[in-house]
XYZ file of C-alpha atoms in Angstrom:
770
model
C 43.029 118.177 62.152
C 46.047 119.677 60.265
C 47.634 116.810 58.734
C 50.114 118.552 56.555
C 53.795 116.701 58.010
C 55.109 113.472 56.242
C 55.352 110.270 58.383
C 58.685 109.229 59.519
C 60.403 107.280 62.069
C 63.054 110.075 63.501
C 61.673 112.909 61.758
C 59.645 115.589 61.299
C 59.172 116.824 58.185
C 57.098 119.959 56.245
C 57.555 119.720 52.461
C 56.129 122.538 50.540
C 55.650 126.244 52.333
C 52.467 127.307 52.944
C 52.143 130.881 55.289
C 48.877 129.301 57.089
C 50.784 126.925 58.490
C 54.103 128.665 59.426
C 53.051 129.471 63.065
C 51.977 125.920 63.740
C 55.525 124.837 62.364
C 57.518 126.938 64.179
C 55.939 125.444 67.644
C 56.436 121.944 66.177
C 60.194 122.152 65.151
C 60.929 123.894 68.180
C 64.315 123.043 69.987
C 65.648 123.406 73.385
C 68.316 121.375 75.666
C 67.253 122.319 79.683
C 68.743 125.893 79.634
C 66.687 127.513 76.619
C 64.948 127.149 74.106
C 63.717 128.111 70.247
C 60.934 128.237 68.387
C 60.892 127.451 64.602
C 61.424 130.659 63.402
C 63.405 131.505 60.017
C 66.752 133.104 60.396
C 66.520 134.984 58.014
C 63.226 138.878 57.608
C 60.411 137.454 57.464
C 57.582 139.715 57.215
C 54.630 137.074 57.559
C 52.643 135.895 60.550
C 55.200 134.465 63.173
C 56.469 134.548 66.779
C 59.678 135.086 67.248
C 60.162 132.849 70.416
C 63.517 132.728 72.273
C 63.294 131.455 75.759
C 65.638 131.362 79.131
C 64.949 129.008 81.503
C 63.828 130.192 84.945
C 63.985 134.031 83.647
C 60.265 135.316 83.480
C 58.074 138.498 84.586
C 55.327 139.006 86.227
C 53.117 141.071 84.674
C 50.059 142.283 86.282
C 46.836 140.617 86.901
C 44.164 141.815 84.525
C 40.808 141.160 85.523
C 37.710 143.119 85.429
C 36.847 142.665 89.342
C 39.162 142.019 92.279
C 38.792 139.320 94.596
C 40.365 138.937 97.701
C 42.837 136.565 97.619
C 43.603 137.223 94.486
C 47.510 136.930 93.046
C 49.216 140.041 92.547
C 50.693 138.905 88.924
C 50.518 136.448 86.332
C 53.977 135.347 85.234
C 55.438 135.138 82.267
C 57.658 133.098 80.058
C 59.697 135.923 78.369
C 60.246 136.074 74.724
C 63.888 137.188 75.475
C 66.694 138.784 72.886
C 66.832 137.103 69.391
C 70.093 135.494 68.584
C 69.214 133.493 65.765
C 69.014 136.678 63.071
C 70.911 136.445 59.833
C 69.129 138.613 56.911
C 69.918 138.103 53.636
C 70.259 140.113 50.597
C 70.408 138.825 46.932
C 71.760 141.785 44.722
C 70.641 144.369 47.196
C 66.891 142.668 47.627
C 66.010 141.040 50.740
C 65.263 137.874 51.167
C 61.473 136.779 52.794
C 59.604 133.822 52.331
C 56.638 136.138 52.376
C 57.542 138.212 48.723
C 59.432 135.994 46.954
C 58.449 132.708 44.997
C 59.435 129.743 47.359
C 59.635 125.925 46.225
C 61.189 123.041 46.974
C 60.369 123.913 50.412
C 61.545 121.122 52.805
C 61.704 121.628 56.826
C 62.723 118.621 58.636
C 63.659 118.110 62.161
C 65.589 115.403 62.990
C 64.913 113.959 66.707
C 67.684 111.292 66.536
C 70.309 114.020 66.347
C 68.494 117.415 68.004
C 68.824 119.232 64.593
C 66.714 121.774 62.801
C 67.278 121.439 58.707
C 65.633 123.810 56.081
C 65.860 123.834 52.745
C 64.587 125.397 49.414
C 64.437 127.025 46.394
C 64.079 131.484 46.054
C 63.023 133.245 43.440
C 63.777 137.058 44.363
C 61.003 139.684 42.352
C 64.211 140.595 40.151
C 64.177 137.200 38.889
C 67.251 135.861 40.784
C 67.214 132.557 42.035
C 68.960 130.996 45.047
C 68.841 127.779 46.975
C 69.305 127.615 50.844
C 70.179 125.440 53.586
C 69.482 126.063 57.024
C 71.350 124.133 59.813
C 70.925 124.850 63.739
C 71.247 123.429 66.896
C 71.366 124.135 70.545
C 73.985 122.040 72.677
C 72.568 119.992 75.429
C 76.121 119.213 75.970
C 76.834 123.063 76.481
C 73.882 124.416 77.176
C 74.668 127.530 77.043
C 75.316 127.559 73.354
C 73.626 127.585 69.881
C 74.882 127.434 66.590
C 73.503 128.150 63.121
C 75.127 127.076 59.350
C 73.526 128.498 57.026
C 74.593 128.407 52.862
C 73.032 130.090 50.128
C 73.575 129.123 46.252
C 73.501 130.895 43.299
C 71.325 129.596 40.464
C 70.860 131.434 37.727
C 73.107 134.500 38.070
C 75.979 136.501 38.817
C 76.264 139.326 41.364
C 76.196 140.038 45.522
C 75.149 138.565 48.280
C 75.062 140.009 51.453
C 74.556 138.617 55.137
C 73.398 140.862 58.279
C 73.903 138.604 61.838
C 72.507 140.580 64.334
C 71.101 140.192 67.810
C 67.831 141.999 68.887
C 66.461 142.955 72.203
C 63.489 144.458 70.915
C 61.487 141.710 71.670
C 57.484 141.577 72.883
C 55.791 139.197 74.484
C 52.691 138.252 72.445
C 50.335 137.391 75.787
C 51.362 141.099 77.547
C 48.428 141.536 80.092
C 49.385 145.383 79.152
C 50.812 145.202 75.376
C 54.047 146.679 77.484
C 57.802 145.217 76.801
C 59.092 143.731 79.299
C 63.306 144.207 79.120
C 65.444 147.368 79.344
C 68.543 147.189 77.825
C 71.964 147.987 79.469
C 74.531 147.449 76.901
C 75.081 146.883 73.171
C 78.747 146.448 71.348
C 79.393 145.701 68.111
C 82.819 144.898 66.690
C 83.928 142.843 63.349
C 82.903 139.415 63.451
C 81.143 139.602 66.765
C 78.313 141.550 68.905
C 77.243 141.387 72.576
C 73.984 142.726 73.991
C 73.212 142.998 77.832
C 69.123 143.343 78.950
C 67.304 143.295 82.478
C 63.950 142.693 83.363
C 62.067 145.624 84.160
C 60.932 143.583 87.368
C 63.065 140.877 89.316
C 66.089 142.293 87.565
C 66.827 139.290 85.479
C 69.648 140.040 83.769
C 70.869 138.160 80.432
C 73.918 138.558 77.941
C 73.814 137.264 74.644
C 77.292 137.040 72.658
C 78.269 136.248 68.959
C 80.744 135.245 66.668
C 80.784 134.229 62.865
C 82.540 133.413 59.918
C 81.495 133.105 56.359
C 82.643 130.326 54.302
C 82.885 130.216 49.915
C 82.409 126.742 48.814
C 84.902 125.316 51.656
C 86.962 128.008 51.940
C 87.156 130.971 54.895
C 86.635 134.845 53.848
C 88.413 137.729 54.699
C 85.946 140.004 56.138
C 85.742 143.570 56.683
C 82.238 143.958 58.096
C 80.261 147.102 58.405
C 79.229 147.251 62.477
C 75.854 148.450 63.694
C 75.470 149.628 67.489
C 71.605 150.579 67.951
C 70.215 151.383 71.155
C 68.214 147.732 71.720
C 69.903 145.719 68.369
C 73.907 145.073 67.204
C 74.753 143.642 63.747
C 77.480 143.056 61.150
C 76.823 143.439 57.164
C 79.333 141.271 55.235
C 78.901 141.408 51.001
C 80.717 139.581 48.735
C 80.590 138.615 44.887
C 79.503 135.988 43.695
C 79.205 133.971 40.626
C 76.625 131.340 39.131
C 77.031 127.927 41.215
C 79.092 129.220 44.179
C 77.728 128.774 47.859
C 78.367 131.415 50.368
C 77.974 130.077 54.002
C 77.745 131.453 56.980
C 78.261 129.910 60.440
C 76.818 131.452 63.796
C 78.001 130.891 67.700
C 75.691 132.435 70.079
C 76.422 132.260 73.849
C 72.912 132.653 75.873
C 73.697 133.711 79.520
C 71.092 134.668 82.645
C 71.730 135.874 85.908
C 70.456 132.979 87.084
C 73.545 131.040 86.826
C 75.970 133.851 86.236
C 76.897 136.772 88.415
C 75.561 140.051 86.721
C 79.225 142.144 87.330
C 80.721 139.207 85.462
C 78.033 138.370 82.952
C 79.204 140.375 80.140
C 82.582 138.725 80.287
C 81.373 135.022 80.533
C 79.199 135.482 77.727
C 82.112 136.723 75.079
C 84.100 133.843 76.872
C 81.106 131.136 76.162
C 80.827 132.913 72.684
C 84.570 132.582 71.868
C 85.029 128.992 73.377
C 81.854 128.214 70.917
C 83.451 129.589 67.605
C 86.841 127.788 68.202
C 85.682 124.933 68.700
C 83.752 125.030 65.671
C 80.137 124.394 64.243
C 81.401 120.159 62.793
C 82.962 119.341 66.896
C 80.008 121.384 68.471
C 77.695 119.596 66.240
C 79.570 115.952 66.772
C 79.478 115.604 70.395
C 75.711 116.945 70.236
C 74.983 114.338 68.354
C 76.632 112.075 70.355
C 74.690 113.296 73.751
C 71.345 112.707 72.081
C 72.026 109.281 71.144
C 73.391 108.709 75.087
C 69.283 109.632 75.365
C 67.632 107.739 73.548
C 69.713 104.509 74.687
C 67.812 105.454 78.043
C 64.326 106.707 77.215
C 63.197 105.858 73.462
C 60.076 103.615 72.759
C 60.080 101.713 69.333
C 57.264 100.484 67.531
C 57.570 98.381 64.346
C 54.622 98.505 61.683
C 53.265 101.627 62.687
C 55.074 104.638 61.302
C 52.407 107.249 62.513
C 52.615 106.187 65.729
C 56.375 105.219 66.311
C 56.838 108.705 64.736
C 54.248 109.957 67.431
C 55.840 108.651 70.407
C 59.917 109.927 69.448
C 58.454 113.349 69.067
C 56.500 113.410 72.526
C 60.383 111.788 74.209
C 61.891 114.460 72.388
C 60.245 117.276 73.484
C 60.643 115.990 77.181
C 64.077 115.306 77.219
C 64.890 118.908 75.566
C 62.597 120.812 77.815
C 63.813 119.501 81.000
C 66.763 117.590 82.510
C 66.897 117.346 85.815
C 69.823 119.171 86.861
C 68.419 122.127 88.727
C 66.393 122.060 91.435
C 65.449 125.646 90.526
C 63.812 124.755 87.379
C 60.429 122.777 86.296
C 58.443 121.802 83.451
C 55.986 124.426 81.635
C 52.971 123.164 80.292
C 54.433 124.617 76.457
C 57.998 124.217 77.866
C 60.533 126.974 75.097
C 57.516 126.108 72.206
C 55.437 129.513 73.107
C 53.857 131.783 75.743
C 50.391 129.818 76.238
C 50.101 129.304 80.426
C 52.761 131.701 80.974
C 55.744 128.915 81.056
C 54.772 128.323 84.555
C 54.734 125.442 86.701
C 51.422 123.628 87.101
C 49.707 120.258 88.854
C 50.984 118.677 85.146
C 54.576 117.847 86.608
C 53.487 115.956 89.351
C 50.679 113.927 88.045
C 51.992 113.301 84.549
C 55.835 114.206 84.010
C 56.916 112.160 86.913
C 56.247 109.113 85.903
C 57.724 109.254 82.556
C 61.226 110.624 84.763
C 61.096 108.255 87.303
C 61.526 105.522 84.397
C 63.828 106.573 81.794
C 66.399 109.305 84.287
C 68.231 108.409 87.394
C 66.381 109.335 90.624
C 68.227 112.533 91.186
C 65.736 113.989 88.299
C 62.702 112.819 89.718
C 63.782 113.731 93.371
C 65.078 117.702 92.268
C 61.106 117.893 90.939
C 59.870 116.967 94.153
C 62.490 119.032 96.030
C 61.775 122.101 94.136
C 58.109 121.813 95.908
C 59.919 121.623 99.159
C 61.630 124.468 98.490
C 58.217 126.466 98.492
C 56.608 124.680 101.218
C 56.629 128.383 102.956
C 54.697 129.900 100.170
C 52.349 127.375 99.900
C 51.509 127.773 103.652
C 51.309 131.616 102.355
C 49.037 130.777 99.646
C 46.744 129.135 102.288
C 46.492 131.644 104.829
C 45.519 134.176 102.283
C 42.729 132.207 101.815
C 41.809 132.087 105.549
C 43.402 128.752 106.520
C 45.661 128.567 109.825
C 48.159 126.229 111.782
C 49.924 125.529 108.334
C 48.199 124.263 106.590
C 49.763 124.425 102.772
C 48.032 124.842 99.728
C 50.185 124.918 96.379
C 49.308 127.195 93.836
C 47.364 125.954 90.220
C 50.382 128.219 88.666
C 53.796 129.372 89.443
C 57.379 130.136 89.295
C 58.223 130.939 92.720
C 55.922 129.391 95.209
C 53.388 132.037 94.685
C 50.107 131.585 93.161
C 50.057 133.508 89.961
C 46.559 132.117 88.356
C 44.403 134.598 86.832
C 40.910 132.469 86.715
C 39.163 132.602 90.130
C 37.446 129.440 89.281
C 40.720 128.106 89.043
C 43.286 129.779 91.337
C 40.435 129.164 94.407
C 38.886 125.976 94.009
C 41.079 123.834 91.914
C 42.593 122.494 94.721
C 43.005 118.829 93.624
C 46.327 119.814 92.216
C 47.657 119.604 96.364
C 46.614 115.839 95.621
C 49.026 115.190 93.076
C 52.013 116.945 94.731
C 51.488 114.550 97.757
C 50.632 111.368 95.308
C 54.065 112.515 93.714
C 56.174 111.380 96.603
C 54.083 108.251 96.990
C 54.884 107.141 93.447
C 58.329 108.725 93.691
C 59.260 106.116 97.040
C 57.505 103.171 95.683
C 59.964 103.055 92.878
C 63.257 104.367 94.027
C 62.587 103.049 97.456
C 63.965 106.153 98.790
C 61.689 106.052 101.953
C 64.769 108.829 103.228
C 62.931 111.188 101.189
C 60.601 111.617 103.527
C 62.475 112.397 107.161
C 64.269 115.198 104.279
C 61.842 116.844 102.484
C 58.720 114.751 102.008
C 56.612 115.138 105.616
C 57.003 118.267 106.081
C 55.085 118.737 102.685
C 52.332 116.025 103.325
C 51.820 117.595 106.874
C 50.843 121.104 105.057
C 48.646 119.672 102.492
C 46.938 117.560 105.202
C 46.059 119.839 107.532
C 44.976 121.713 104.391
C 42.550 119.337 103.650
C 41.169 118.910 107.490
C 39.956 122.106 107.232
C 38.970 122.379 103.469
C 35.827 120.248 104.247
C 32.946 120.565 107.010
C 30.605 118.650 108.409
C 27.647 117.876 106.897
C 24.855 117.802 109.611
C 22.286 116.817 106.431
C 24.571 113.895 105.576
C 26.122 112.989 108.715
C 29.201 113.280 106.438
C 32.270 115.202 106.214
C 31.481 117.733 101.878
C 33.725 119.150 99.820
C 31.900 122.453 98.736
C 32.981 125.082 95.919
C 35.502 123.330 94.203
C 36.544 122.695 90.606
C 38.009 119.209 89.636
C 40.023 118.743 86.407
C 37.220 118.346 84.265
C 37.376 122.808 84.183
C 34.044 122.356 81.776
C 32.883 122.226 86.028
C 33.230 125.147 88.230
C 32.161 126.001 91.589
C 30.767 122.429 92.141
C 30.079 120.197 95.729
C 31.762 116.951 96.024
C 33.831 116.097 93.110
C 34.220 113.063 93.633
C 38.189 112.878 92.818
C 39.124 115.970 94.661
C 37.953 114.462 98.070
C 38.869 110.898 96.990
C 42.372 112.144 96.649
C 42.151 114.398 100.291
C 41.635 111.338 101.712
C 44.128 109.359 100.284
C 46.584 112.054 101.538
C 45.007 111.469 104.808
C 46.301 108.621 105.315
C 49.486 108.444 103.016
C 50.275 111.408 105.898
C 50.045 109.423 108.561
C 51.489 106.198 106.656
C 54.775 108.207 106.305
C 54.840 109.753 109.799
C 55.038 106.161 111.503
C 57.432 105.568 108.531
C 60.251 107.944 110.191
C 59.030 107.823 113.735
C 60.216 104.250 113.496
C 63.425 104.816 111.266
C 64.347 108.494 112.971
C 62.496 109.168 116.053
C 64.719 112.114 116.627
C 64.158 113.544 113.304
C 60.393 112.504 113.835
C 60.091 114.587 116.999
C 62.413 117.524 115.064
C 59.461 117.334 112.868
C 56.779 117.683 114.808
C 58.154 120.507 117.078
C 58.904 122.988 114.147
C 55.713 122.407 112.730
C 54.123 122.486 116.345
C 51.824 119.555 115.052
C 49.730 118.145 118.114
C 49.641 113.986 116.861
C 47.078 113.030 119.274
C 44.447 116.192 118.284
C 45.328 116.437 114.614
C 45.460 112.405 113.464
C 41.994 112.166 115.516
C 40.779 114.885 112.977
C 41.786 113.192 109.995
C 40.846 109.731 111.663
C 37.229 111.326 111.993
C 37.287 112.612 108.328
C 38.593 109.292 106.394
C 35.345 107.584 107.850
C 33.358 109.957 107.349
C 33.916 111.316 103.986
C 31.195 111.614 101.301
C 31.267 110.506 97.824
C 28.701 111.159 95.413
C 27.788 108.032 94.023
C 24.307 107.256 91.185
C 22.478 104.618 92.658
C 20.832 103.226 90.122
C 23.778 102.807 88.351
C 26.495 102.456 90.783
C 28.711 105.172 88.497
C 30.771 107.253 90.782
C 29.141 110.843 90.243
C 31.629 113.325 88.648
C 30.239 115.573 91.469
C 26.733 116.102 93.255
C 24.206 116.778 90.378
C 25.715 114.895 87.748
C 22.873 112.993 86.906
C 20.441 116.437 86.505
C 21.911 117.325 83.368
C 21.076 116.504 80.161
C 23.028 113.626 79.583
C 23.986 113.936 75.507
C 27.309 112.111 73.959
C 30.067 113.409 72.447
C 28.993 111.712 69.353
C 26.108 113.653 69.449
C 28.215 116.763 68.735
C 28.253 118.395 65.222
C 32.148 118.132 65.054
C 31.497 121.901 63.679
C 31.416 123.133 67.292
C 34.352 120.922 68.412
C 36.432 121.956 70.351
C 33.114 123.701 72.463
C 35.216 126.269 74.459
C 36.226 128.049 70.965
C 32.493 127.904 69.721
C 30.024 128.153 73.077
C 29.214 130.364 75.280
C 30.542 129.543 78.822
C 27.190 129.191 80.281
C 26.047 126.496 78.015
C 28.904 124.625 78.826
C 28.348 124.793 82.282
C 25.609 123.169 81.925
C 26.007 120.504 79.652
C 27.114 117.317 80.940
C 30.630 116.889 78.898
C 33.515 116.623 79.967
C 36.405 118.456 79.398
C 39.290 115.719 80.976
C 39.732 112.897 82.618
C 38.469 113.537 86.054
C 36.837 110.709 87.895
C 38.533 108.564 85.911
C 41.877 110.481 86.828
C 41.142 109.004 90.523
C 40.512 105.880 88.995
C 43.513 105.283 87.218
C 46.207 106.687 90.535
C 44.329 104.423 92.667
C 43.158 101.680 90.038
C 44.234 98.951 93.023
C 41.099 100.199 95.368
C 38.885 98.714 92.386
C 37.568 95.842 90.883
C 37.672 94.990 86.904
C 33.752 95.483 86.865
C 34.163 99.087 89.015
C 36.295 100.303 86.670
C 34.560 98.944 83.601
C 31.499 100.431 84.292
C 32.732 104.194 85.057
C 35.050 104.315 82.156
C 32.390 103.072 79.650
C 30.230 105.797 81.695
C 32.260 108.885 81.199
C 34.273 108.084 78.104
C 31.514 108.581 75.621
C 30.470 111.953 77.516
C 34.464 113.153 77.469
C 35.495 115.290 74.629
C 38.937 115.264 75.436
C 39.182 119.157 74.483
C 42.564 119.182 77.649
C 45.531 117.496 76.441
C 45.569 116.006 79.308
C 43.158 113.698 79.266
C 43.167 111.076 76.305
C 46.531 108.967 77.713
C 44.246 108.572 80.891
C 41.337 107.317 79.089
C 44.283 104.939 76.575
C 45.316 103.323 80.242
C 42.628 102.515 81.048
C 40.833 101.555 77.903
C 43.733 99.050 78.146
C 42.900 98.265 81.772
C 39.687 96.827 81.382
C 40.866 95.143 77.777
C 39.588 97.632 74.747
C 42.832 97.495 73.223
C 40.923 99.411 70.191
C 39.583 102.148 72.003
C 43.650 102.340 73.855
C 44.637 102.454 70.454
C 42.363 105.039 69.405
C 43.188 107.211 72.151
C 46.781 106.602 71.980
C 46.811 107.817 68.595
C 44.985 111.075 69.818
C 47.136 111.695 72.732
C 50.527 111.180 71.141
C 49.452 113.126 67.671
C 47.954 115.827 69.146
C 50.473 118.553 68.295
C 51.845 116.845 65.261
C 48.140 116.925 63.778
C 46.812 119.714 66.117
C 43.570 118.037 67.137
C 42.837 120.963 69.144
C 43.597 123.739 66.672
C 45.803 125.526 69.125
C 49.028 124.394 68.016
C 50.457 127.906 67.198
C 50.322 129.038 70.177
C 52.982 126.211 71.593
C 53.430 122.761 72.253
C 51.877 120.433 74.820
C 54.754 119.331 76.656
C 53.599 117.735 79.989
C 50.832 115.935 78.196
C 53.410 114.448 76.280
C 54.275 112.408 79.394
C 50.995 110.755 79.188
C 51.844 109.684 76.185
C 54.662 107.468 76.945
C 52.181 106.760 79.863
C 49.607 105.645 77.613
C 52.568 102.915 76.190
C 54.167 101.813 78.907
C 51.367 101.917 81.614
C 48.783 101.133 79.161
C 49.942 98.727 76.683
C 53.008 97.348 78.660
C 50.601 97.157 81.453
C 53.239 98.495 83.935
C 52.592 98.585 87.487
C 54.278 98.592 90.717
C 52.943 96.636 93.760
C 54.652 96.073 96.698
C 58.172 96.857 96.099
C 57.927 94.743 93.097
C 57.591 95.322 89.153
C 54.172 94.374 87.104
C 53.962 93.713 83.425
C 50.336 92.571 81.887
C 50.949 94.022 78.130
C 49.097 93.973 75.308
C 49.789 94.623 71.669
C 47.654 96.473 69.152
C 46.987 94.740 66.097
C 48.366 97.855 63.893
C 51.854 96.868 65.486
C 54.446 93.596 64.998
C 55.856 94.432 68.407
C 57.155 97.103 70.403
C 59.805 97.899 72.971
C 60.338 100.335 75.960
C 63.013 100.520 78.866
C 62.215 101.257 82.578
C 64.455 102.334 85.688
C 63.769 100.595 88.262
C 65.960 100.676 91.819
C 69.114 100.291 90.368
C 67.725 98.169 87.718
C 67.716 99.008 83.356
C 64.879 96.739 82.310
C 64.302 96.726 78.489
C 60.774 95.317 77.701
C 60.014 93.786 74.259
C 56.407 92.708 73.787
C 55.245 91.297 70.527
C 51.724 89.095 69.739
C 53.612 85.779 70.109
C 55.985 86.373 72.903
C 57.194 89.185 75.935
C 60.799 89.615 76.555
C 62.513 91.193 78.837
C 66.567 92.460 79.309
C 68.049 92.897 82.299
C 70.757 95.802 80.847
C 72.278 97.141 84.383
C 71.635 96.230 88.112
C 71.244 92.766 90.156
C 68.766 90.181 89.972
C 65.440 91.392 89.991
C 62.375 90.068 90.646
C 59.220 90.712 88.599
C 55.731 89.989 87.367
C 55.301 88.898 83.874
C 51.862 88.503 83.132
C 50.304 86.229 85.788
C 53.593 84.975 87.061
C 56.954 85.999 89.197
C 60.426 85.334 87.581
C 63.766 86.217 88.627
C 65.680 87.662 86.097
C 69.481 87.466 86.872
C 72.313 90.855 86.064
C 73.171 90.864 82.152
C 70.235 87.817 81.597
C 66.851 87.995 79.611
C 63.887 86.315 79.774
C 61.192 85.338 77.318
C 58.074 84.003 77.373
C 55.662 82.764 75.323
C 51.986 84.388 75.299
C 48.953 82.333 75.447
């Protein structure tokens, strides 16, 4: 771990500048607004290690796959979230010397992410090589009201000299992706325009022809008074800038306000994008920094009103959950069906920024409870729109008759993951997509979704499962061979318990969905059957045979569900026996050694028990948890939250708390020594789950909410809000009592601990804990 950040309920605070932490801080202090995002690199020039990162939602590049041995069915490319032209740049010179924190003496450095207001702040004192001292205060945000607008307030105060300060605001399209497979730059610049007080740059991707246009305007003030400017203008092949220089006396402060409009052809006609960028930038400039900031802060207050979790008595835990919620809210807003949630969001390039099964398995529960149903519905529609691509993906691997295999990684529905053991074998992702449909409907009661979009997807997925298994004469059962489960420290295994379990569930649920649509809209049902050429009698007979005769590996001696065939043949060493110096093992061990070990990267069997908890009694859940938790290294960000929820379920509150801190502070404290590559955005939703579903014990059963809350001894109280079928409920838990306020909606019936209650609209219920 690297614990260099202060604990604070609403802010992430870094005190003192240490260059070795800067790349990590660039990730942790990132900003976003659903439409674009920005790593926390400096506005001024910095010659130290940095990753310039400006990312625009939906804009990507199909970087040709780089592998040593091409396999049939391999994806042609790996989709890269693009490092877009840099709009934040403001070089500063002090009496002709460039301000550069890598080469000057830095003191009083403080970097702050104000999560309550969505603002990044930075202040420091710099002593230049010539002895001149300045104090810098920088403040920037990406508007969540005008999502194509970014704004910066950057102030320089002279401390010990009279002289000259120059500002050099610029736009730079000469950018590269750190993860480029062939060190290729992905942009061609179409035009660069610079005029006094403004600039405009337009670039297009070398493939797919995405266009991005960025405009800038700025003003400079001295001690609060606007200055007249006579800037020099720079226009280069990939770069535009202005330079303004001013005389200053000791103690005077210069402030530049920079506004940017960042537009893409995803939302604008290419022939109009330049004019539109100029218009967006001009409107932001006319509105002014203070007005833009005021409306931005108000919008964040509204977001927090519906999604905040409060924890009393534990600042580290409080800071962590707010950090996770903040990043989720600024990564995805649910307004655009074309967009999804990349594992790194807008904070880095690793994993390509594409869509993974993380969305359905981890993010859907968060958005179901904290946003209006349309947000989650759009996530599901995103997959429905890519159903034909999923059928084509399956066909490339030899599947027929409309079988659908959703990709492990995608931007447009095509598979673009380039590791064979995951691309071809980590097929449980199909199950997560089906489960998300079920999860959405049980929370919202929007069963109409099945006839509109959901049933097509479920049938395609079930057709895949029915072809992916084969009947074993030796076992007299259906088996699932050559798969990789959620635990990626096992590849090409047979009969992964989780994969087989979720496949069987899909076959059952699809038939339930068909029965519902047939009953409620027979015409639509007939249309779907005809469109899909579905042979109801033949295909469902095969499905039911698989359901009744699926093979699941179980250890006869202990009764534990085996992760896969042969798992008990491994040397059974526990995580506590590992030397901490070799953790994470994927950074120290050979892959051969990892594959032969019993160690588990992330929840696998326990992932299935989490999803289908109601199928197992307490003793079974505890037995499997007690077996797998000591063997799990949690070297995937997706793991600790699932274990934390199940630890709460079996009453291990101390274990649940420790795992909560691990999942919630994963990036803040850099548990896996990789935060410099970007944050783990999708797993952050799991942090929310570990409180609401773990400590809060929230479940949905038979159309009703259930809460069975626990509270860690470190907390005095905690509270959270959940949306459910038109209601907004505020749940507060302390050691002595549990309270629920029905803030929106009609009367609601729910279970609290062990009893059923009706909470009338605009009323509350408080019960004492035993």
